[in-house]
Tab-separated table of C-alpha atoms in Angstrom:
chain	number	residue	atom	x	y	z
A	186	MET	CA	159.526	113.199	105.121
A	187	ALA	CA	161.841	114.202	108.301
A	188	ASN	CA	161.461	117.154	110.563
A	189	ALA	CA	164.347	119.410	110.752
A	190	VAL	CA	166.848	118.089	113.561
A	191	THR	CA	168.773	120.023	116.073
A	192	ASN	CA	171.805	118.883	117.949
A	193	PRO	CA	172.072	120.743	121.377
A	194	LYS	CA	175.920	119.806	121.740
A	195	ALA	CA	176.424	121.044	118.007
A	196	ASP	CA	175.642	124.558	118.959
A	197	LYS	CA	178.479	124.368	121.862
A	198	GLY	CA	181.418	124.636	119.491
A	199	LEU	CA	182.714	121.267	120.149
A	200	PRO	CA	185.600	120.041	118.395
A	201	LEU	CA	185.225	117.956	115.392
A	202	SER	CA	185.994	114.146	115.693
A	203	ALA	CA	187.139	111.880	113.062
A	204	PRO	CA	184.497	110.698	110.200
A	205	LEU	CA	182.399	107.899	110.653
A	206	GLN	CA	184.648	105.743	108.910
A	207	GLY	CA	186.260	104.785	111.916
A	208	ALA	CA	183.452	105.564	114.406
A	209	ARG	CA	182.239	103.389	117.425
A	210	VAL	CA	178.684	102.987	117.725
A	211	LEU	CA	177.224	101.265	120.854
A	212	ILE	CA	173.499	99.845	120.478
A	213	TYR	CA	171.199	99.063	123.505
A	214	SER	CA	168.777	96.357	122.308
A	215	HIS	CA	165.493	96.301	124.729
A	216	ASP	CA	164.674	92.574	124.138
A	217	THR	CA	162.807	91.373	126.915
A	218	PHE	CA	160.712	89.081	124.655
A	219	GLY	CA	160.775	88.062	120.855
A	220	LEU	CA	163.277	88.683	118.377
A	221	GLY	CA	161.857	92.138	116.912
A	222	HIS	CA	164.299	94.493	118.937
A	223	LEU	CA	167.292	92.197	118.140
A	224	ARG	CA	166.806	91.719	114.528
A	225	ARG	CA	166.082	95.451	114.189
A	226	SER	CA	169.274	96.446	115.959
A	227	ARG	CA	171.077	93.775	114.057
A	228	ALA	CA	169.994	95.085	110.523
A	229	ILE	CA	170.979	98.993	111.750
A	230	ALA	CA	174.545	97.656	112.908
A	231	ASN	CA	175.235	95.431	109.518
A	232	ALA	CA	174.334	98.721	107.516
A	233	ILE	CA	176.687	100.716	109.504
A	234	VAL	CA	179.815	98.455	108.811
A	235	GLU	CA	178.608	97.634	105.329
A	236	ASP	CA	178.624	101.286	104.331
A	237	ARG	CA	181.674	102.304	106.664
A	238	PRO	CA	184.239	99.186	106.728
A	239	GLY	CA	186.304	101.145	109.401
A	240	ALA	CA	183.387	101.543	111.916
A	241	SER	CA	182.841	99.320	114.892
A	242	VAL	CA	179.623	98.662	116.493
A	243	VAL	CA	178.752	96.820	119.471
A	244	ILE	CA	175.271	95.363	120.263
A	245	ILE	CA	174.258	94.858	123.955
A	246	SER	CA	171.423	92.394	124.032
A	247	GLY	CA	169.632	89.930	126.794
A	248	SER	CA	168.478	87.745	123.901
A	249	PRO	CA	168.873	84.130	124.593
A	250	VAL	CA	169.172	83.481	120.427
A	251	ILE	CA	171.720	86.389	119.599
A	252	GLY	CA	174.394	83.998	118.977
A	253	ASN	CA	172.133	82.112	116.043
A	254	PHE	CA	172.656	85.331	113.794
A	255	GLU	CA	175.338	86.216	111.695
A	256	PHE	CA	176.826	89.781	111.768
A	257	GLU	CA	178.887	91.513	109.340
A	258	SER	CA	182.709	92.098	110.099
A	259	GLY	CA	182.740	94.869	112.574
A	260	VAL	CA	179.937	94.046	114.553
A	261	ASP	CA	179.901	92.314	117.762
A	262	TYR	CA	177.656	91.796	120.743
A	263	ILE	CA	177.706	91.512	124.395
A	264	ARG	CA	175.045	89.116	125.937
A	265	ILE	CA	173.764	90.598	129.299
A	266	PRO	CA	171.485	88.313	131.618
A	267	GLY	CA	168.039	87.853	130.296
A	268	VAL	CA	164.549	88.582	131.480
A	269	THR	CA	161.435	87.596	130.226
A	270	LYS	CA	157.814	88.580	130.561
A	271	LEU	CA	155.065	86.639	132.377
A	272	PRO	CA	151.599	86.251	131.236
A	273	ASP	CA	150.450	88.468	133.827
A	274	GLY	CA	152.727	91.395	132.504
A	275	ASP	CA	155.387	90.976	135.045
A	276	TYR	CA	159.062	90.070	134.867
A	277	ARG	CA	161.522	87.534	135.875
A	278	CYS	CA	164.825	86.468	135.191
A	279	LEU	CA	165.270	84.284	132.063
A	280	ASN	CA	168.049	81.968	133.441
A	281	LEU	CA	169.880	82.936	136.382
A	282	ASN	CA	168.149	81.836	139.969
A	283	VAL	CA	168.460	85.399	141.418
A	284	SER	CA	165.730	87.892	141.990
A	285	LEU	CA	164.799	90.395	139.236
A	286	ASP	CA	166.165	93.184	140.981
A	287	GLU	CA	169.334	91.620	141.170
A	288	ALA	CA	169.369	90.762	137.584
A	289	VAL	CA	168.608	94.465	136.805
A	290	GLY	CA	171.493	95.656	138.689
A	291	LEU	CA	173.920	93.111	137.195
A	292	ARG	CA	172.409	94.097	133.748
A	293	GLN	CA	172.886	97.966	134.583
A	294	ALA	CA	176.385	97.319	135.668
A	295	LEU	CA	177.405	95.515	132.629
A	296	ILE	CA	175.987	98.089	130.320
A	297	LEU	CA	177.718	100.990	132.148
A	298	GLN	CA	181.033	99.191	132.022
A	299	ALA	CA	180.945	98.324	128.253
A	300	ALA	CA	180.150	102.178	127.870
A	301	ARG	CA	183.247	102.867	129.526
A	302	ALA	CA	185.514	100.261	127.969
A	303	PHE	CA	184.180	100.873	124.380
A	304	ARG	CA	184.173	104.658	124.515
A	305	PRO	CA	181.627	105.054	121.591
A	306	ASP	CA	181.106	108.005	119.655
A	307	VAL	CA	177.256	107.290	119.080
A	308	PHE	CA	174.899	105.269	121.495
A	309	ILE	CA	171.739	104.033	120.145
A	310	VAL	CA	169.026	102.958	122.482
A	311	ASP	CA	166.004	101.096	121.309
A	312	LYS	CA	162.904	102.050	122.112
A	313	GLU	CA	162.894	102.615	125.763
A	314	PRO	CA	164.493	105.840	126.682
A	315	THR	CA	165.712	104.555	130.325
A	316	GLY	CA	166.112	100.955	129.328
A	317	PHE	CA	164.432	98.178	131.320
A	318	ARG	CA	163.638	99.494	134.587
A	319	GLY	CA	166.160	102.424	134.208
A	320	GLU	CA	169.053	100.090	133.426
A	321	VAL	CA	170.803	102.491	131.022
A	322	VAL	CA	170.480	105.554	132.856
A	323	PRO	CA	173.957	105.615	134.667
A	324	ALA	CA	175.298	104.725	130.878
A	325	LEU	CA	173.570	107.697	129.682
A	326	ASP	CA	174.861	110.018	132.613
A	327	TYR	CA	178.084	108.710	131.836
A	328	LEU	CA	178.429	109.172	127.950
A	329	GLN	CA	176.577	112.423	127.994
A	330	ALA	CA	179.196	113.739	130.215
A	331	THR	CA	182.054	112.261	127.538
A	332	GLY	CA	180.674	114.037	124.368
A	333	CYS	CA	179.087	110.655	123.067
A	334	ARG	CA	175.898	111.450	120.883
A	335	LEU	CA	172.864	110.020	122.248
A	336	VAL	CA	170.135	108.651	120.099
A	337	LEU	CA	166.539	107.154	120.632
A	338	GLY	CA	165.325	104.733	117.905
A	339	ILE	CA	162.102	103.773	118.186
A	340	ARG	CA	159.638	101.933	115.823
A	341	ASP	CA	156.921	103.676	113.736
A	342	VAL	CA	154.094	102.499	116.419
A	343	MET	CA	154.637	101.995	119.898
A	344	ASP	CA	150.847	101.361	121.379
A	345	GLU	CA	147.668	103.355	121.561
A	346	PRO	CA	147.926	106.755	123.085
A	347	ALA	CA	145.770	105.762	126.104
A	348	LEU	CA	148.326	103.360	127.190
A	349	LEU	CA	151.488	104.686	125.894
A	350	VAL	CA	151.079	108.396	127.968
A	351	PRO	CA	150.800	106.733	131.261
A	352	GLU	CA	153.218	104.202	130.826
A	353	TRP	CA	155.912	106.768	129.773
A	354	GLU	CA	154.920	109.186	132.655
A	355	ARG	CA	155.461	106.301	134.981
A	356	LYS	CA	159.029	105.621	133.741
A	357	GLY	CA	160.091	109.170	133.240
A	358	ALA	CA	160.610	108.481	129.577
A	359	THR	CA	159.358	111.826	128.477
A	360	GLU	CA	161.829	113.513	130.581
A	361	ALA	CA	164.633	111.520	129.815
A	362	LEU	CA	163.922	112.467	126.050
A	363	THR	CA	164.391	116.037	127.076
A	364	ARG	CA	167.490	115.424	129.416
A	365	TYR	CA	169.568	112.960	127.419
A	366	TYR	CA	168.503	112.441	123.723
A	367	ASP	CA	170.410	114.426	120.767
A	368	GLU	CA	168.172	113.079	118.190
A	369	ILE	CA	164.991	110.686	118.271
A	370	TRP	CA	164.954	108.440	115.050
A	371	VAL	CA	161.256	107.036	114.139
A	372	TYR	CA	161.854	104.002	112.003
A	373	GLY	CA	159.000	104.767	109.834
A	374	LEU	CA	157.026	107.916	108.065
A	375	LYS	CA	155.333	110.958	109.663
A	376	ASP	CA	152.187	110.055	107.023
A	377	VAL	CA	151.737	106.545	107.981
A	378	TYR	CA	151.769	107.236	111.959
A	379	GLN	CA	153.299	109.904	114.365
A	380	PRO	CA	154.071	107.279	117.683
A	381	LEU	CA	154.996	110.132	120.133
A	382	LYS	CA	152.229	112.463	118.977
A	383	ALA	CA	149.904	111.956	122.271
A	384	LEU	CA	152.878	112.945	124.409
A	385	ASP	CA	152.638	116.658	123.878
A	386	LEU	CA	156.291	116.958	123.748
A	387	PRO	CA	157.954	120.446	124.418
A	388	ALA	CA	159.015	121.930	120.977
A	389	GLU	CA	162.788	121.436	121.492
A	390	VAL	CA	162.154	117.648	121.504
A	391	GLU	CA	160.192	117.898	118.624
A	392	ARG	CA	162.818	119.351	116.519
A	393	ARG	CA	165.163	116.450	117.345
A	394	ILE	CA	162.796	113.767	115.859
A	395	THR	CA	163.422	112.361	112.465
A	396	TYR	CA	161.239	110.005	110.348
A	397	THR	CA	163.681	107.747	108.678
A	398	GLY	CA	161.217	105.802	106.767
A	399	TYR	CA	161.090	101.958	107.126
A	400	LEU	CA	164.344	99.676	107.420
A	401	ARG	CA	164.701	97.747	104.169
A	402	ARG	CA	166.039	94.192	104.479
A	403	GLU	CA	168.433	92.065	102.005
A	404	VAL	CA	168.666	88.395	101.589
A	405	PRO	CA	171.703	87.150	103.801
A	406	PRO	CA	174.870	86.539	101.264
A	407	THR	CA	175.558	83.181	102.483
A	408	PRO	CA	173.147	80.317	102.191
A	409	SER	CA	171.062	78.754	105.022
A	410	LEU	CA	172.243	75.633	106.325
A	411	THR	CA	168.595	74.774	107.077
A	412	LYS	CA	166.848	72.108	104.794
A	413	TYR	CA	163.452	73.188	103.333
A	414	PRO	CA	160.901	71.233	103.113
A	415	LYS	CA	159.624	69.998	99.552
A	416	ILE	CA	156.565	72.304	99.906
A	417	THR	CA	158.753	75.245	99.134
A	418	LYS	CA	159.913	74.021	95.491
A	419	GLN	CA	156.423	75.183	94.243
A	420	PRO	CA	154.332	78.735	95.184
A	421	PHE	CA	153.646	78.730	98.742
A	422	ILE	CA	152.655	80.838	101.465
A	423	LEU	CA	154.949	81.662	104.076
A	424	VAL	CA	153.193	81.811	107.826
A	425	THR	CA	155.278	83.559	110.446
A	426	THR	CA	154.964	84.491	114.096
A	427	GLY	CA	158.289	85.843	114.707
A	428	GLY	CA	159.949	84.660	117.695
A	429	GLY	CA	156.701	82.468	118.140
A	430	GLY	CA	156.268	83.021	121.692
A	431	ASP	CA	152.767	84.682	121.045
A	432	GLY	CA	151.779	83.337	117.506
A	433	ASP	CA	149.365	80.453	118.858
A	434	ASP	CA	146.184	82.022	117.569
A	435	LEU	CA	147.762	82.969	114.211
A	436	ILE	CA	149.043	79.286	113.590
A	437	ASP	CA	145.698	77.666	114.850
A	438	TRP	CA	143.548	79.985	112.790
A	439	VAL	CA	145.515	79.060	109.622
A	440	ILE	CA	145.397	75.231	110.146
A	441	SER	CA	141.895	75.368	110.773
A	442	ALA	CA	141.171	77.126	107.591
A	443	TYR	CA	142.977	74.217	105.548
A	444	GLU	CA	141.110	71.623	107.972
A	445	ALA	CA	137.645	73.532	107.134
A	446	ASP	CA	138.146	73.865	103.283
A	447	GLU	CA	139.721	71.448	101.265
A	448	THR	CA	139.415	73.611	97.899
A	449	LEU	CA	142.477	75.764	99.584
A	450	GLU	CA	144.931	75.287	96.518
A	451	GLN	CA	148.135	77.038	97.591
A	452	PRO	CA	149.983	75.089	100.124
A	453	ALA	CA	151.364	76.869	103.447
A	454	LEU	CA	154.604	76.676	105.424
A	455	ILE	CA	154.283	77.610	109.007
A	456	LEU	CA	157.273	78.504	110.836
A	457	PHE	CA	156.886	78.413	114.435
A	458	GLY	CA	159.670	80.516	115.766
A	459	PRO	CA	162.031	79.448	118.678
A	460	PHE	CA	160.034	80.509	121.532
A	461	ILE	CA	156.856	78.518	121.055
A	462	ASP	CA	155.805	76.543	123.806
A	463	ARG	CA	156.872	72.866	122.981
A	464	ASP	CA	153.424	71.244	123.822
A	465	LYS	CA	151.243	73.655	121.669
A	466	ARG	CA	154.035	72.756	118.883
A	467	ARG	CA	153.649	69.220	119.263
A	468	SER	CA	149.640	69.515	118.879
A	469	PHE	CA	150.133	71.551	115.982
A	470	MET	CA	152.345	69.084	114.156
A	471	GLU	CA	149.908	66.305	114.856
A	472	ARG	CA	147.438	68.225	113.051
A	473	ILE	CA	149.781	69.579	110.280
A	474	ALA	CA	150.732	66.117	109.544
A	475	ARG	CA	146.972	65.366	108.291
A	476	GLN	CA	147.169	68.085	105.778
A	477	PRO	CA	149.036	67.359	102.391
A	478	LYS	CA	149.016	71.111	101.854
A	479	LEU	CA	150.708	72.127	105.066
A	480	ASP	CA	154.070	71.593	106.399
A	481	ALA	CA	156.240	73.224	109.162
A	482	MET	CA	159.857	74.346	110.233
A	483	SER	CA	160.647	75.049	113.832
A	484	PHE	CA	163.068	78.323	113.279
A	485	ASP	CA	165.290	79.803	110.597
A	486	ASN	CA	167.926	82.248	111.462
A	487	LYS	CA	168.050	83.519	107.788
A	488	ILE	CA	164.123	83.705	107.205
A	489	GLU	CA	164.814	86.318	104.676
A	490	ARG	CA	165.591	83.803	102.218
A	491	LEU	CA	162.408	81.872	102.829
A	492	MET	CA	160.542	85.178	102.612
A	493	LYS	CA	162.177	85.830	99.131
A	494	ARG	CA	161.181	82.398	98.104
A	495	ALA	CA	157.700	82.418	99.302
A	496	ASP	CA	154.876	83.616	96.731
A	497	ALA	CA	153.209	85.573	99.950
A	498	MET	CA	153.139	85.990	103.600
A	499	VAL	CA	150.682	85.692	106.380
A	500	ALA	CA	152.142	87.023	109.788
A	501	MET	CA	151.177	88.740	112.994
A	502	GLY	CA	152.401	92.219	111.827
A	503	GLY	CA	155.339	93.192	113.875
A	504	TYR	CA	157.884	95.770	113.122
A	505	ASN	CA	160.436	93.707	111.359
A	506	THR	CA	157.855	91.394	109.404
A	507	PHE	CA	156.415	94.352	107.980
A	508	CYS	CA	159.651	95.696	106.626
A	509	GLU	CA	160.612	92.361	105.176
A	510	ALA	CA	157.169	92.154	103.395
A	511	LEU	CA	157.645	95.543	102.072
A	512	SER	CA	161.414	95.010	101.132
A	513	PHE	CA	160.713	91.475	99.399
A	514	ASP	CA	157.675	93.065	97.740
A	515	LYS	CA	155.442	90.149	98.956
A	516	ARG	CA	151.715	90.132	99.056
A	517	THR	CA	151.027	89.827	102.632
A	518	LEU	CA	148.055	89.229	104.996
A	519	ILE	CA	148.256	90.597	108.267
A	520	VAL	CA	146.778	88.885	111.492
A	521	PRO	CA	147.702	91.548	114.193
A	522	ARG	CA	147.929	90.653	117.873
A	523	THR	CA	145.756	92.715	119.839
A	524	ARG	CA	146.733	91.752	123.317
A	525	PRO	CA	148.350	93.151	125.474
A	526	ARG	CA	148.876	95.768	123.174
A	527	LEU	CA	147.311	97.202	120.034
A	528	GLU	CA	150.744	98.199	118.578
A	529	GLN	CA	150.390	95.549	115.483
A	530	TYR	CA	146.568	96.323	115.120
A	531	ILE	CA	147.186	100.024	114.359
A	532	ARG	CA	150.234	99.282	111.900
A	533	ALA	CA	147.954	97.114	110.146
A	534	VAL	CA	145.044	99.166	110.125
A	535	GLU	CA	147.420	102.122	108.551
A	536	ALA	CA	149.158	99.639	105.866
A	537	GLU	CA	145.830	98.420	104.828
A	538	ARG	CA	144.594	102.054	104.401
A	539	LEU	CA	147.587	102.732	102.075
A	540	GLY	CA	147.259	99.755	100.083
A	541	LEU	CA	150.367	97.876	101.222
A	542	VAL	CA	148.833	94.611	102.887
A	543	SER	CA	145.347	93.301	103.746
A	544	MET	CA	144.476	92.698	107.327
A	545	LEU	CA	142.295	89.858	108.928
A	546	SER	CA	141.528	90.568	112.616
A	547	ASP	CA	139.495	88.836	115.374
A	548	TYR	CA	139.733	92.108	117.296
A	549	LYS	CA	135.727	93.047	116.446
A	550	GLU	CA	134.985	90.035	114.688
A	551	PRO	CA	134.807	86.185	115.270
A	552	ARG	CA	137.639	83.976	114.322
A	553	THR	CA	136.363	81.716	112.107
A	554	PRO	CA	138.145	79.053	109.790
A	555	GLU	CA	135.847	80.370	106.771
A	556	ARG	CA	137.199	84.172	107.231
A	557	MET	CA	140.655	82.906	107.064
A	558	ALA	CA	140.340	80.518	104.142
A	559	ALA	CA	138.711	83.365	102.392
A	560	ALA	CA	141.547	85.718	103.247
A	561	LEU	CA	144.080	83.076	102.028
A	562	ARG	CA	142.563	82.633	98.589
A	563	ASN	CA	142.337	86.319	97.941
A	564	LEU	CA	146.319	86.791	98.536
A	565	SER	CA	146.782	85.813	95.103
A	566	SER	CA	145.000	88.763	93.434
A	567	GLN	CA	146.146	90.973	95.992
A	568	PRO	CA	148.560	94.128	94.631
A	569	ARG	CA	152.195	93.944	95.626
A	570	PRO	CA	153.365	96.750	97.950
A	571	SER	CA	155.535	97.994	95.156
A	572	GLU	CA	152.486	98.766	93.189
A	573	VAL	CA	152.008	101.524	95.705
A	574	PHE	CA	154.068	104.631	95.571
A	575	ILE	CA	155.090	106.056	98.690
A	576	PRO	CA	157.900	108.605	98.755
A	577	GLY	CA	160.857	107.486	101.177
A	578	LEU	CA	159.043	104.231	102.413
A	579	LEU	CA	162.112	102.297	102.539
A	580	ASP	CA	164.759	104.980	103.136
A	581	GLY	CA	165.349	104.026	106.381
A	582	LEU	CA	168.754	102.740	106.602
A	583	ASP	CA	170.231	105.628	104.300
A	584	ARG	CA	168.691	108.161	106.748
A	585	VAL	CA	170.300	106.305	109.569
A	586	GLN	CA	173.609	106.646	107.711
A	587	GLU	CA	173.063	110.360	107.008
A	588	ARG	CA	172.209	111.098	110.434
A	589	LEU	CA	175.122	109.158	111.904
A	590	LYS	CA	177.715	111.206	109.748
A	591	ALA	CA	176.253	114.271	110.955
A	592	LEU	CA	176.391	113.537	114.462
A	593	THR	CA	180.309	112.172	114.575
A	594	GLU	CA	181.150	115.095	112.762
A	595	THR	CA	180.269	117.256	115.483
A	596	ARG	CA	181.242	114.995	118.472
A	597	ALA	CA	184.003	115.961	120.743
A	598	PRO	CA	186.952	113.799	121.396
A	599	PHE	CA	186.683	111.202	124.193
A	600	ALA	CA	189.403	112.024	126.689
A	601	PRO	CA	188.764	110.802	130.191
A	602	ALA	CA	191.865	110.998	132.900
A	603	TYR	CA	193.028	107.414	132.475
A	604	HIS	CA	192.595	107.588	128.714
A	605	GLN	CA	194.999	110.573	128.468
A	606	ALA	CA	197.541	108.934	130.789
A	607	ALA	CA	197.742	105.866	128.672
A	608	GLU	CA	198.738	108.144	125.517
């Protein structure tokens, strides 16, 4: 399912480095909002060190909740000042009382310093070729000069072409693909969706694209310290909105279905997420308390255990949740967000076309309690993802390991002047 990949630096006769066993990988996690980018980067980092115990991985992230997650031995993170997206689409600094420009300058300096100090063999940039407002460009320039392999990793769906093309042109993203990146990893399948097709990339860039397949997820080896409600001791539907910052409509829709239809038999557990508005959460809890077949939790950093335990899932359709639904073979109802991007809607349409999930959307039809109640009732008879055979569907982490091995075997040794003097 993958295109042939060429490595421009590999054709230059560069000396071979040590194998991946002792490699260093730096990951930049584009995480101005939510949990998606962080959780994807964490899955990749953990898989790298599990497969190669001698490897070291550092994740650069601005997520305020990165410290709540467990990482495998060999993985660590650097927390840079966070930024957050406002309802009008603009951004502001999350915690510091400084301007956005000053925050970006600080983030940029920290990213570059991390690159200089860590000396990675491979630098994986998540989603944004130039980073948030171009903040990774100095690090890309520096690392390219050292012979470090540069990789852009993107999810299966970015956005509808009408919005993606002008956005990437404005950011200089297409130019950055050509100038910097040895490889582009699409964490999905070409037969499902081609996220960069509308960009009309040069042939030399197209040849660097690998469709890895989706990134499978595992249940964490250690138990969760979170106490689960009694509702989880019987077959239940898990309702999750990821980080929760934009999941109000889904939560409201599910609650309204139980309020309107007392014949719904299967109970549901609603997981709010850490970024839900406190007032909205309080209002939801008041309504949930009046429904005997509903319960709620605020946040679980080992949500995979809840997913494994659930009989079915209802989710917004972000990339990570979709991977988890496939990995744990759960009957899933996707209720995609359609504002400000159609990313989740596009993914849900394609996944439903393949028979992997069912979809319920208010994009073109009204959001009524009756529609949600009917969709929840139909979940029990829906096929599981495993009943649909799609070659390479969950091979993403295996392909990542293969490409990392190939990249590090042709990576030139890092030898700046100060490093040579130290030796």
